[in-house]
Coordinates of C-alpha atoms in Angstrom, one line a residue:
M18 CA -14.9 27.9 19.5
S19 CA -13.9 29.2 23.2
S20 CA -10.6 28.9 23.6
N21 CA -9.2 26.1 26.6
G22 CA -6.0 27.1 26.9
W23 CA -2.6 27.0 24.5
I24 CA -3.2 22.7 23.9
S25 CA -7.3 23.5 22.6
D26 CA -5.6 25.9 20.2
T27 CA -3.0 24.1 19.5
V28 CA -5.5 21.8 17.7
G29 CA -7.5 24.0 16.2
A30 CA -4.5 24.9 14.6
C31 CA -4.0 21.7 13.1
V32 CA -7.6 21.4 11.8
A33 CA -7.3 24.9 10.4
A34 CA -4.4 23.3 8.4
G35 CA -6.3 20.9 6.7
I36 CA -6.5 17.7 9.1
Q37 CA -10.4 16.4 9.2
E38 CA -9.2 13.1 10.8
Y39 CA -7.7 11.7 13.5
V40 CA -6.7 8.7 15.1
V41 CA -6.3 8.6 19.0
C42 CA -4.3 6.0 20.9
A43 CA -5.0 7.6 24.4
G44 CA -2.9 8.0 27.3
A45 CA -1.8 9.7 30.4
R46 CA 0.1 12.7 28.9
N47 CA -2.5 13.0 25.6
L48 CA -5.0 13.2 27.6
E49 CA -5.2 16.9 26.7
L50 CA -4.5 17.1 23.5
V51 CA -8.1 14.4 23.4
M52 CA -10.3 16.6 25.6
A53 CA -9.3 19.8 23.4
L54 CA -10.6 17.2 20.2
S55 CA -13.6 16.2 21.4
R56 CA -14.4 19.5 21.9
Y57 CA -13.6 20.0 18.1
A58 CA -15.6 17.1 17.3
E59 CA -18.4 17.7 18.6
S60 CA -19.3 21.4 18.3
G61 CA -19.3 21.4 14.8
E62 CA -17.8 24.5 14.4
A63 CA -14.5 23.4 12.4
G64 CA -16.4 21.7 9.9
E65 CA -16.7 17.4 10.5
V66 CA -13.5 16.6 12.0
R67 CA -13.8 12.6 12.3
V68 CA -12.6 10.3 15.9
F69 CA -11.4 7.2 15.8
S70 CA -9.3 5.1 18.3
H71 CA -7.4 2.2 18.4
F72 CA -5.1 1.1 21.6
D73 CA -2.0 -0.4 19.1
E74 CA -0.1 2.7 17.7
R75 CA 1.4 0.6 14.8
A76 CA -2.4 -0.4 13.5
A77 CA -3.0 3.2 14.4
G78 CA -0.1 4.6 12.0
F79 CA -1.8 2.1 9.5
F80 CA -5.1 2.7 9.5
A81 CA -4.7 6.4 9.0
L82 CA -1.8 5.8 6.1
G83 CA -5.0 4.2 4.6
R84 CA -7.5 6.8 5.0
T85 CA -4.8 9.5 3.5
M86 CA -4.9 6.4 0.4
E87 CA -8.8 6.9 0.1
S88 CA -8.9 10.7 0.9
G89 CA -5.6 12.4 -0.5
A90 CA -6.2 14.6 2.3
P91 CA -4.4 14.7 5.5
C92 CA -4.5 12.5 8.7
A93 CA -3.1 12.6 12.1
V94 CA -2.2 10.1 14.8
I95 CA -2.1 11.5 18.1
T96 CA -0.3 9.1 20.7
T97 CA 1.3 9.8 24.5
S98 CA 4.8 9.8 25.3
G99 CA 8.1 7.2 25.4
T100 CA 7.9 4.2 23.0
A101 CA 4.2 4.7 22.0
V102 CA 5.5 7.3 19.0
A103 CA 7.8 4.5 18.1
E104 CA 5.9 3.0 16.7
L105 CA 4.5 4.6 13.9
L106 CA 7.5 4.7 12.1
P107 CA 7.2 1.6 9.9
A108 CA 3.6 3.7 9.0
V109 CA 5.4 6.6 8.7
V110 CA 8.0 4.7 6.7
E111 CA 6.0 3.8 4.3
A112 CA 3.7 7.0 4.1
H113 CA 7.7 8.5 3.4
Y114 CA 7.4 6.2 -0.1
Q115 CA 4.3 6.5 -1.1
Q116 CA 4.2 10.4 -0.6
R117 CA 0.7 10.8 1.6
P118 CA 0.1 12.8 4.0
L119 CA 0.1 10.6 7.3
V120 CA 0.9 13.6 10.3
V121 CA 2.3 12.4 14.3
V122 CA 1.3 14.5 16.7
S123 CA 2.8 13.0 19.5
A124 CA 2.8 14.5 23.7
D125 CA 5.7 14.4 24.8
R126 CA 7.2 15.4 28.9
P127 CA 9.0 18.7 29.0
S128 CA 11.5 18.7 27.7
R129 CA 14.3 19.8 30.8
F130 CA 13.4 15.2 30.7
R131 CA 15.2 14.4 27.6
G132 CA 17.7 12.3 28.5
S133 CA 17.2 12.2 32.1
G134 CA 15.8 8.8 32.0
A135 CA 12.4 9.5 33.7
P136 CA 10.1 7.2 32.6
Q137 CA 8.6 7.9 29.0
A138 CA 11.0 10.0 28.7
I139 CA 12.6 8.9 25.5
E140 CA 14.3 10.7 22.5
H141 CA 10.7 12.4 20.2
V142 CA 12.1 14.8 18.3
G143 CA 14.1 13.7 15.3
I144 CA 12.8 10.2 16.2
F145 CA 11.7 9.7 11.8
S146 CA 14.9 11.0 10.9
K147 CA 14.4 11.8 7.1
Y148 CA 11.3 10.1 6.7
V149 CA 9.2 13.1 7.6
E150 CA 9.1 16.1 5.8
G151 CA 9.4 18.0 8.9
C152 CA 10.1 17.9 12.9
E153 CA 8.1 20.9 14.9
D154 CA 9.3 21.2 18.6
L155 CA 6.8 23.0 20.8
E156 CA 6.9 24.0 24.3
W157 CA 4.6 26.9 25.6
A158 CA 4.9 30.0 24.6
D159 CA 3.9 33.2 23.6
T160 CA 3.8 32.9 19.9
L161 CA 3.7 29.8 18.3
T162 CA 4.1 28.6 14.4
L163 CA 2.7 25.2 13.2
F164 CA 3.2 24.0 9.2
D165 CA 5.4 26.1 8.5
G166 CA 7.1 24.5 4.9
W167 CA 4.7 22.0 5.4
S168 CA 3.9 20.8 1.7
G169 CA 1.0 18.8 2.5
K170 CA 1.7 15.5 0.8
L171 CA 4.2 14.0 3.1
P172 CA 4.5 13.3 6.4
W173 CA 5.0 15.8 9.2
H174 CA 5.4 15.5 13.2
L175 CA 4.1 17.9 16.1
N176 CA 5.9 17.0 19.1
I177 CA 4.4 19.0 21.7
C178 CA 6.2 19.2 24.9
I179 CA 3.5 18.9 27.9
E180 CA 3.2 19.7 31.6
E181 CA 1.9 17.4 34.6
N182 CA -0.7 19.6 35.4
E183 CA -1.3 21.5 32.3
A184 CA -2.5 25.0 33.5
Q185 CA -5.5 25.1 30.6
S186 CA -6.0 29.3 30.9
R187 CA -2.3 29.5 29.7
L188 CA -2.8 30.9 26.3
S189 CA 0.1 31.2 22.9
K190 CA -1.1 32.8 19.8
V191 CA -1.1 30.3 17.8
R192 CA -0.7 30.7 14.4
V193 CA -0.9 28.4 10.6
G194 CA 2.9 29.0 9.3
E195 CA 3.5 28.5 4.9
I196 CA 2.0 25.5 3.4
E197 CA 4.1 25.1 0.3
A198 CA 2.8 22.8 -2.5
A199 CA 5.8 22.2 -4.4
Q200 CA 6.2 23.1 -8.6
E201 CA 5.7 20.9 -10.9
N202 CA 8.1 21.1 -14.7
I203 CA 7.8 18.8 -16.8
N204 CA 10.2 17.4 -19.4
M205 CA 8.5 14.7 -21.8
T206 CA 11.9 14.6 -23.9
P207 CA 12.7 11.2 -22.0
V208 CA 9.4 9.7 -23.1
F209 CA 9.6 11.1 -27.6
D210 CA 13.3 9.5 -27.5
C211 CA 11.3 6.1 -26.6
I212 CA 8.8 6.1 -28.8
K213 CA 11.1 7.5 -31.1
N214 CA 13.5 5.1 -31.0
S215 CA 10.1 1.4 -30.4
W216 CA 11.5 0.1 -33.3
K217 CA 14.5 -1.0 -31.0
G218 CA 11.6 -2.9 -28.7
L219 CA 9.9 -0.8 -26.1
V220 CA 7.9 -2.4 -23.7
V221 CA 5.6 -0.5 -20.4
L222 CA 5.7 -1.3 -17.3
L223 CA 2.8 0.0 -15.3
G224 CA 2.7 0.2 -11.1
G225 CA -0.1 1.1 -8.9
L226 CA -2.1 4.4 -9.9
E227 CA -4.0 6.7 -8.5
P228 CA -7.5 6.6 -9.4
E229 CA -7.7 9.8 -11.4
D230 CA -4.8 9.3 -12.9
R231 CA -6.1 5.6 -14.9
E232 CA -8.2 6.6 -17.8
E233 CA -5.5 8.9 -19.0
V234 CA -3.2 6.6 -19.0
W235 CA -5.1 4.1 -20.3
H236 CA -6.0 7.0 -23.9
F237 CA -1.9 7.2 -24.1
L238 CA -1.4 2.8 -23.9
R239 CA -4.5 2.3 -26.2
D240 CA -3.0 4.9 -28.2
L241 CA 0.6 3.8 -28.3
G242 CA 0.0 -0.2 -28.5
A243 CA 3.0 -1.3 -27.3
P244 CA 3.1 -4.2 -25.0
V245 CA 1.5 -3.1 -21.6
V246 CA 2.9 -5.1 -17.9
A247 CA 0.5 -4.3 -16.1
D248 CA 0.1 -4.2 -11.9
S249 CA -3.0 -5.3 -10.7
T250 CA -2.4 -1.8 -8.8
S251 CA -2.7 0.3 -11.7
G252 CA -6.4 -0.8 -12.3
L253 CA -6.3 -1.7 -15.8
R254 CA -4.8 -5.1 -15.8
E255 CA -8.5 -6.4 -17.1
T256 CA -8.8 -3.3 -19.4
L257 CA -6.0 -3.3 -21.6
G258 CA -7.1 -6.5 -23.1
K259 CA -4.7 -7.6 -25.6
L260 CA -1.7 -5.2 -25.2
T261 CA -1.0 -6.9 -21.9
L262 CA 2.1 -9.3 -21.6
V263 CA 1.2 -12.6 -19.9
D264 CA 4.3 -13.7 -17.9
G265 CA 5.7 -11.1 -18.9
D266 CA 8.5 -11.4 -16.5
R267 CA 9.6 -14.2 -17.7
I268 CA 9.5 -13.3 -21.5
L269 CA 10.8 -9.7 -21.2
R270 CA 14.0 -11.4 -19.4
E271 CA 14.5 -13.9 -22.2
N272 CA 14.1 -11.2 -24.8
P273 CA 14.7 -7.5 -23.5
P274 CA 13.4 -4.7 -25.2
A275 CA 15.4 -1.6 -25.9
Y276 CA 13.4 0.5 -24.0
V277 CA 11.1 0.4 -21.3
L278 CA 8.7 3.2 -19.7
R279 CA 7.7 2.4 -16.5
I280 CA 4.1 4.5 -15.5
G281 CA 3.3 5.0 -11.9
E282 CA 5.0 3.2 -9.1
V283 CA 8.1 0.3 -8.7
P284 CA 6.5 -2.1 -10.6
V285 CA 5.6 -5.9 -8.4
G286 CA 7.0 -7.9 -10.7
R287 CA 10.6 -9.7 -11.4
Y288 CA 11.9 -8.0 -14.2
W289 CA 12.4 -4.5 -12.6
R290 CA 15.5 -6.4 -10.4
D291 CA 16.2 -7.7 -12.9
L292 CA 16.4 -4.5 -14.2
E293 CA 19.6 -3.8 -12.3
D294 CA 22.2 -6.5 -14.5
L295 CA 20.7 -5.2 -18.0
P296 CA 22.1 -1.6 -18.4
K297 CA 21.4 -1.4 -22.3
V298 CA 18.1 -1.7 -21.4
N299 CA 17.0 2.0 -21.3
V300 CA 14.5 2.8 -18.8
V301 CA 12.3 5.6 -18.2
S302 CA 9.6 6.8 -15.6
I303 CA 7.1 8.6 -15.0
S304 CA 6.6 8.6 -11.3
R305 CA 4.1 10.6 -8.7
T306 CA 6.8 10.0 -6.4
G307 CA 9.7 10.5 -8.6
Y308 CA 11.4 7.7 -6.6
S309 CA 13.6 5.2 -9.8
G310 CA 13.4 2.3 -8.3
L311 CA 16.9 1.5 -9.1
S312 CA 20.4 2.1 -8.3
R313 CA 21.4 1.5 -11.5
E314 CA 21.1 4.7 -14.2
S315 CA 18.0 5.5 -15.5
Q316 CA 15.6 8.6 -16.3
V317 CA 12.2 9.7 -14.2
I318 CA 10.5 12.5 -14.6
T319 CA 8.6 13.7 -11.6
G320 CA 4.8 14.4 -11.7
D321 CA 1.5 14.4 -11.8
I322 CA 0.8 11.6 -14.5
T323 CA -3.2 12.7 -15.5
R324 CA -0.5 16.0 -16.4
C325 CA 2.4 14.2 -17.8
M326 CA -0.5 12.0 -20.3
R327 CA -1.5 15.5 -21.3
A328 CA 2.2 17.0 -22.4
L329 CA 2.5 14.3 -24.5
G330 CA -0.3 15.3 -26.7
E331 CA -1.5 12.8 -29.3
I332 CA 0.8 9.4 -30.1
S333 CA 1.0 7.4 -33.4
S334 CA 1.2 3.3 -32.5
V335 CA 4.3 2.0 -32.5
G336 CA 3.3 -1.7 -32.2
D337 CA 4.7 -4.4 -31.1
S338 CA 8.8 -4.8 -32.2
M339 CA 10.0 -8.1 -31.5
D340 CA 6.7 -9.3 -31.2
H341 CA 6.8 -9.8 -27.6
L342 CA 2.9 -10.6 -27.5
K343 CA 2.7 -13.3 -29.9
M344 CA 4.6 -15.1 -27.2
A345 CA 2.7 -14.0 -24.4
T346 CA -0.3 -15.5 -26.2
K347 CA 1.2 -19.4 -26.3
R348 CA 2.2 -19.3 -23.0
R349 CA -1.8 -17.3 -21.2
G350 CA -2.5 -20.8 -22.8
K351 CA -0.7 -23.0 -21.1
I352 CA -0.9 -21.2 -18.1
N353 CA -4.9 -22.1 -17.9
E354 CA -4.5 -25.2 -18.7
L355 CA -2.1 -25.4 -15.9
L356 CA -4.6 -24.2 -13.5
E357 CA -7.5 -26.0 -14.9
S358 CA -6.4 -29.2 -14.4
L359 CA -4.8 -28.1 -10.4
P360 CA -7.4 -25.6 -9.2
E361 CA -6.4 -26.6 -5.6
S362 CA -3.0 -25.5 -5.8
E363 CA -2.3 -21.7 -4.5
P364 CA -2.6 -20.2 -7.9
G365 CA -5.3 -22.1 -8.8
M366 CA -7.3 -21.3 -5.8
V367 CA -6.1 -17.5 -6.6
R368 CA -7.4 -18.1 -9.7
M369 CA -11.0 -18.9 -8.4
L370 CA -10.6 -16.6 -5.6
S371 CA -10.1 -13.7 -8.4
V372 CA -13.9 -14.9 -10.2
M373 CA -15.6 -14.4 -6.6
A374 CA -13.5 -10.8 -5.9
T375 CA -15.4 -9.9 -8.5
M376 CA -18.6 -9.3 -6.4
G377 CA -16.5 -6.5 -4.5
S378 CA -16.8 -2.8 -4.8
S379 CA -12.9 -2.3 -4.1
L380 CA -10.4 -5.1 -3.7
Y381 CA -7.0 -5.0 -1.5
L382 CA -3.5 -6.9 -1.6
G383 CA -1.2 -7.8 0.5
N384 CA 2.4 -8.2 0.2
S385 CA 4.1 -10.1 -0.5
L386 CA 2.8 -13.1 -2.1
P387 CA -0.9 -12.5 -2.6
I388 CA -0.1 -9.6 -4.8
R389 CA 2.1 -11.4 -6.8
E390 CA 0.3 -13.9 -7.4
W391 CA -2.6 -11.4 -8.2
N392 CA -1.3 -10.4 -10.9
D393 CA 0.0 -13.6 -12.5
F394 CA -3.1 -16.2 -12.6
A395 CA -6.1 -13.5 -11.6
Q396 CA -8.5 -13.5 -14.0
R397 CA -8.3 -11.1 -16.5
E398 CA -11.9 -10.9 -18.4
F399 CA -13.8 -8.0 -15.7
P400 CA -12.2 -5.2 -14.0
Y401 CA -11.9 -4.4 -10.9
E402 CA -13.9 -1.1 -9.3
L403 CA -10.2 -0.1 -7.5
V404 CA -7.5 -1.7 -6.2
R405 CA -5.1 -0.7 -3.2
A406 CA -1.7 -2.3 -1.9
N407 CA 1.0 -0.3 0.5
R408 CA 3.6 -0.7 -2.5
G409 CA 5.9 1.9 -0.6
A410 CA 8.0 0.2 0.8
N411 CA 7.2 -3.7 0.9
G412 CA 6.8 -4.4 4.4
I413 CA 4.0 -6.7 5.4
D414 CA 3.1 -4.6 8.2
G415 CA 0.4 -2.9 9.4
Q416 CA -1.7 -4.8 6.0
I417 CA -4.9 -5.2 7.2
A418 CA -4.9 -1.5 9.5
T419 CA -4.4 -0.4 6.3
W420 CA -6.9 -1.5 4.1
L421 CA -9.6 -0.9 6.9
G422 CA -8.5 3.2 6.6
A423 CA -9.0 2.5 3.4
T424 CA -12.1 1.1 3.1
T425 CA -13.8 2.6 6.0
D426 CA -17.1 3.6 4.8
E427 CA -18.0 0.4 1.6
E428 CA -19.5 -1.4 1.7
N429 CA -18.4 -5.1 -0.7
A430 CA -15.0 -4.7 0.1
W431 CA -12.4 -7.2 0.1
G432 CA -8.9 -7.3 1.1
V433 CA -6.4 -10.9 0.4
F434 CA -3.4 -11.2 3.2
G435 CA -1.2 -14.0 3.8
D436 CA -0.8 -16.5 6.0
L437 CA 2.6 -14.5 8.0
T438 CA 0.8 -10.7 7.4
A439 CA -2.4 -11.2 8.7
L440 CA -0.4 -12.3 11.9
Y441 CA 1.8 -9.1 11.5
D442 CA -1.7 -7.3 12.6
M443 CA -4.1 -9.6 14.5
G444 CA -4.8 -6.5 16.9
A445 CA -6.5 -4.5 13.6
P446 CA -9.8 -5.8 13.7
A447 CA -9.8 -4.3 16.8
L448 CA -11.4 -1.3 14.5
L449 CA -14.3 -2.7 13.1
D450 CA -16.4 -1.2 15.0
Q451 CA -15.5 2.2 13.5
V452 CA -15.8 0.7 9.6
Q453 CA -19.0 -0.2 7.5
C454 CA -18.6 -4.3 7.7
Q455 CA -21.5 -5.0 5.3
G456 CA -19.8 -7.2 2.7
R457 CA -16.7 -6.7 3.7
M458 CA -14.3 -9.7 3.0
L459 CA -11.5 -10.5 4.2
V460 CA -8.8 -13.4 3.1
V461 CA -6.2 -15.3 4.3
I462 CA -4.2 -17.6 2.3
N463 CA -3.2 -19.9 5.2
N464 CA -0.3 -22.2 3.0
G465 CA 1.5 -22.3 6.3
G466 CA 4.6 -19.5 6.3
G467 CA 6.1 -17.6 4.1
Q468 CA 6.8 -19.7 1.3
I469 CA 7.5 -17.2 -1.0
F470 CA 10.7 -17.2 0.7
G471 CA 10.7 -21.3 -0.4
R472 CA 11.0 -20.2 -3.9
M473 CA 13.4 -18.4 -3.6
P474 CA 16.4 -21.0 -5.5
Q475 CA 19.2 -20.6 -3.2
V476 CA 16.4 -21.1 -0.3
Q477 CA 15.2 -24.5 -1.7
E478 CA 19.2 -25.9 -1.2
M479 CA 19.3 -25.3 2.0
E480 CA 18.9 -27.8 4.7
A481 CA 15.1 -28.5 5.7
E482 CA 16.0 -27.5 9.1
V483 CA 17.0 -23.9 7.4
T484 CA 13.7 -23.8 5.4
E485 CA 12.1 -23.8 8.3
L486 CA 13.4 -21.2 10.3
V487 CA 13.8 -18.6 6.6
T488 CA 9.7 -19.5 6.2
N489 CA 8.6 -19.7 9.3
E490 CA 6.5 -22.4 8.6
H491 CA 3.3 -22.6 11.9
Q492 CA 0.6 -24.7 11.5
H493 CA -2.1 -21.9 12.9
G494 CA -5.5 -21.3 11.7
F495 CA -7.9 -18.2 11.7
E496 CA -11.0 -19.4 12.7
S497 CA -10.1 -18.8 16.9
W498 CA -9.0 -15.2 15.7
A499 CA -12.3 -14.5 13.2
K500 CA -14.6 -15.1 16.6
M501 CA -12.0 -12.8 18.6
W502 CA -13.6 -10.2 16.5
N503 CA -16.9 -11.3 15.9
M504 CA -16.6 -12.2 12.3
D505 CA -18.0 -14.6 10.3
Y506 CA -15.8 -17.8 9.3
V507 CA -15.7 -19.7 6.3
R508 CA -12.7 -22.2 5.9
I509 CA -12.4 -23.4 2.0
D510 CA -9.4 -26.5 1.6
G511 CA -11.3 -27.4 -2.0
M512 CA -12.9 -25.9 -4.9
E513 CA -16.4 -26.3 -3.0
G514 CA -15.8 -24.6 -0.9
F515 CA -16.0 -21.4 -2.8
D516 CA -19.4 -21.7 -3.0
F517 CA -20.6 -18.7 -0.1
E518 CA -21.6 -15.4 0.0
P519 CA -20.8 -11.5 1.9
G520 CA -23.3 -11.3 4.3
D521 CA -23.8 -8.1 6.9
K522 CA -20.9 -8.6 9.4
T523 CA -16.6 -9.4 8.1
T524 CA -16.1 -12.6 7.0
V525 CA -12.9 -14.3 7.3
V526 CA -12.3 -16.4 5.0
E527 CA -9.4 -18.7 5.3
I528 CA -7.6 -21.2 2.1
I529 CA -5.7 -23.5 2.8
P530 CA -4.1 -24.7 -0.6
N531 CA -3.2 -28.2 -1.8
K532 CA 0.4 -28.3 -0.9
R533 CA 1.5 -31.4 -3.3
Q534 CA -0.9 -29.4 -6.0
T535 CA 1.2 -26.9 -5.3
E536 CA 4.6 -28.3 -6.2
T537 CA 3.4 -29.9 -9.1
F538 CA 1.8 -26.3 -10.8
W539 CA 5.4 -24.8 -10.4
G540 CA 6.8 -27.5 -11.0
K541 CA 5.2 -27.6 -14.0
F542 CA 5.3 -23.7 -14.6
D543 CA 9.1 -23.3 -14.1
A544 CA 9.4 -25.9 -17.2
I545 CA 7.3 -22.8 -19.8
G546 CA 9.2 -22.1 -22.0

């Protein structure tokens, strides 16, 4: 492909660095970048270059994050200058903690404008702080080097200063620097120590796993035979059968084991936070990202999960030395009875929804209440093919956009979100024209606010006016939103409403739990012992 100047060559270097997908947020400043990218995409000379577009940088960033989750490959967002770049910070933070290769390509005003207060001239360089692996500040020069020292696994920022009338004939020698893959040195001794001392009590907490790691982890857990508290995002919650601890958070808080082995992402459940105040419980983590998830002392093995599992070799069964599974069996029956007796409570509706969602090809769970209630109350008989979530920073922003990015080419994709989460991301459906919508189900559990805060003891003791402020109570519905973006709509405020089927386009399913049944459920659930 013939050169059209240094901007075009810079885009070519991005493609050469392995970035084949881009989300464009167009503006006057990045017009040359967008035009050059369009030429690469149309020519096909650099392989398949895929370009998406969105008007909102925040949603675009989360959509790009979803693309990296699905493919494992980098995806770049191209922004214009000014506050447009700042809108990407939430997605970059999430990508940092998930260790996903989200790339920001920001068009900037020339460096001489910095600190001047001129329009669209904010400080781009360093805006993402430690949340990007590197930031390259580029202005025209005879020779430019891009992505020097990038691992290809973490966020990266490419800031490109462009003149008002950038002459396309100005050329640079643009090259891709050394992309340095991190080396892994795996020492599994802490895990062997857990197994050796399992007679004192050993429980596995299973967080989110990459799809390619699930089979090896499943074999390890079946051989180990220890009790497991499995998050839905592990993909193994429904396949571990009798090894799974139902109501595990409360059982472990009341009967803490001597050892906790965490595999995968930081677990969703409350017991993980309780470990902060249980220093006598030895915690060992096997983590792709290397984050301990705790402020207290613990041991972390960082590396590819599959490699770690294989490094353990053949494992003998250790069983359940503290009878945690017997306790869980009793509670399983009580919880099932409670769900059946109060089917229109929020947990009861989540149980019914979880049965319907087995029709889908994938499942995305939004923060904060949906993922927790799904872990605790969803059906356990039939596995879901693929379960995803954003659990890096645990935020509720950008959830719908992330789901759309992660399931761009999938039919029958299901996403479950809270009402405030949906309100945060109301512009994300602008992307629907660019994704597969056959059988797509966008479920919103509308309980009138952030009711997860209402379950907190300190909030329950507050005056009603303060509680309303904390929970952001509202009376909004989502039918008009569905109509605005040409989505089908189904409202469910009773069990008979679950008689629906996916259609040819995206369907918004608004679930409205019975408030009285929900309050009764939680009162009886808290009394289960």
